[in-house]
CSV table of C-alpha atoms in Angstrom, one decimal:
chain,number,residue,atom,x,y,z
A,1,UNK,CA,10.5,12.7,-19.6
A,2,UNK,CA,9.3,10.7,-16.1
A,3,UNK,CA,7.4,7.6,-16.6
A,4,UNK,CA,5.1,6.8,-14.0
A,5,UNK,CA,4.4,10.1,-11.4
A,6,UNK,CA,3.3,8.7,-7.9
A,7,UNK,CA,1.1,12.7,-6.0
A,8,UNK,CA,-1.2,10.5,-3.4
A,9,UNK,CA,-0.4,7.0,-0.5
A,10,UNK,CA,-2.9,5.9,1.7
A,11,UNK,CA,-3.7,3.3,3.5
A,12,UNK,CA,-7.3,2.4,3.6
A,13,UNK,CA,-8.6,-0.4,6.7
A,14,UNK,CA,-11.8,-3.1,5.4
A,15,UNK,CA,-13.8,-5.1,7.5
A,16,UNK,CA,-11.5,-8.5,6.1
A,17,UNK,CA,-7.8,-6.2,6.1
A,18,UNK,CA,-6.0,-2.9,4.4
A,19,UNK,CA,-5.1,-2.1,1.8
A,20,UNK,CA,-2.2,0.2,0.3
A,21,UNK,CA,-3.3,2.5,-2.3
A,22,UNK,CA,-0.9,4.5,-4.7
A,23,UNK,CA,-1.9,7.4,-6.9
A,24,UNK,CA,-0.6,8.7,-9.7
A,25,UNK,CA,0.1,9.6,-13.5
A,26,UNK,CA,2.2,8.9,-16.9
A,27,UNK,CA,5.0,11.9,-17.2
A,28,UNK,CA,4.5,13.2,-20.2
A,29,UNK,CA,1.3,15.1,-19.2
A,30,UNK,CA,-1.1,13.3,-22.2
A,31,UNK,CA,-0.7,9.9,-20.2
A,32,UNK,CA,-3.5,8.7,-18.0
A,33,UNK,CA,-3.8,8.7,-14.4
A,34,UNK,CA,-3.5,5.6,-12.7
A,35,UNK,CA,-4.4,3.6,-9.3
A,36,UNK,CA,-3.6,1.1,-7.5
A,37,UNK,CA,-4.3,-0.8,-4.4
A,38,UNK,CA,-1.8,-3.7,-2.8
A,39,UNK,CA,-1.8,-5.3,0.1
A,40,UNK,CA,0.0,-5.2,3.0
A,41,UNK,CA,2.3,-8.2,2.0
A,42,UNK,CA,3.5,-5.4,-0.9
A,43,UNK,CA,0.9,-8.1,-2.8
A,44,UNK,CA,-1.1,-6.2,-6.3
A,45,UNK,CA,-4.8,-6.6,-6.0
A,46,UNK,CA,-5.9,-4.1,-8.7
A,47,UNK,CA,-4.2,-1.5,-10.7
A,48,UNK,CA,-6.1,0.8,-13.5
A,49,UNK,CA,-5.9,3.7,-16.2
A,50,UNK,CA,-8.8,5.9,-15.5
A,51,UNK,CA,-8.7,7.2,-18.8
A,52,UNK,CA,-9.7,4.0,-20.5
A,53,UNK,CA,-10.8,2.1,-17.6
A,54,UNK,CA,-8.5,-1.1,-18.0
A,55,UNK,CA,-7.7,-2.7,-15.1
A,56,UNK,CA,-5.8,-5.8,-14.0
A,57,UNK,CA,-5.1,-7.8,-10.9
A,58,UNK,CA,-5.4,-10.7,-8.5
A,59,UNK,CA,-9.1,-8.6,-7.8
A,60,UNK,CA,-10.2,-7.3,-11.7
A,61,UNK,CA,-11.9,-4.9,-10.8
A,62,UNK,CA,-13.5,-2.6,-8.0
A,63,UNK,CA,-16.8,-5.0,-6.4
A,64,UNK,CA,-14.0,-8.2,-6.2
A,65,UNK,CA,-11.9,-5.3,-4.2
A,66,UNK,CA,-14.8,-4.3,-1.9
A,67,UNK,CA,-15.9,-8.0,-1.5
A,68,UNK,CA,-12.1,-9.4,-0.9
A,69,UNK,CA,-11.4,-6.8,1.6
A,70,UNK,CA,-14.7,-4.8,3.0
A,71,UNK,CA,-13.6,-1.7,2.0
A,72,UNK,CA,-16.6,0.8,0.4
A,73,UNK,CA,-16.8,2.2,-2.6
A,74,UNK,CA,-16.8,5.8,-1.0
A,75,UNK,CA,-13.1,5.0,0.3
A,76,UNK,CA,-12.1,4.0,-2.8
A,77,UNK,CA,-12.9,6.6,-5.1
A,78,UNK,CA,-12.4,9.4,-2.2
A,79,UNK,CA,-9.4,10.2,-0.5
A,80,UNK,CA,-9.1,10.3,3.0
A,81,UNK,CA,-8.3,13.2,5.5
A,82,UNK,CA,-4.2,11.2,5.8
A,83,UNK,CA,-3.7,10.5,2.3
A,84,UNK,CA,0.0,11.6,2.0
A,85,UNK,CA,0.3,13.9,-0.8
A,86,UNK,CA,3.3,14.2,-2.9
A,87,UNK,CA,4.1,17.6,-4.7
A,88,UNK,CA,7.0,17.9,-7.2
A,89,UNK,CA,9.5,21.0,-7.3
A,90,UNK,CA,10.3,22.6,-10.4
A,91,UNK,CA,13.6,20.7,-11.2
């Protein structure tokens, strides 16, 4: 069984800095979707599980992330046209 599967990666550019966005789901198929935002230096800024809204990281909420990096809520909620989707084949 896979533990965490990455399905999308993107760069989110704000007025005060850029973030690397990585999203995926738990590999068991019943686990939650997750989404992480990392600084360009690789530091975890905010990470959340979508189905139960738990989040953690140095910026504990999306509001703190918006304030710190100058990104918009729309940028965090919608994929940009530049997003890299990862498709896995059948083993």
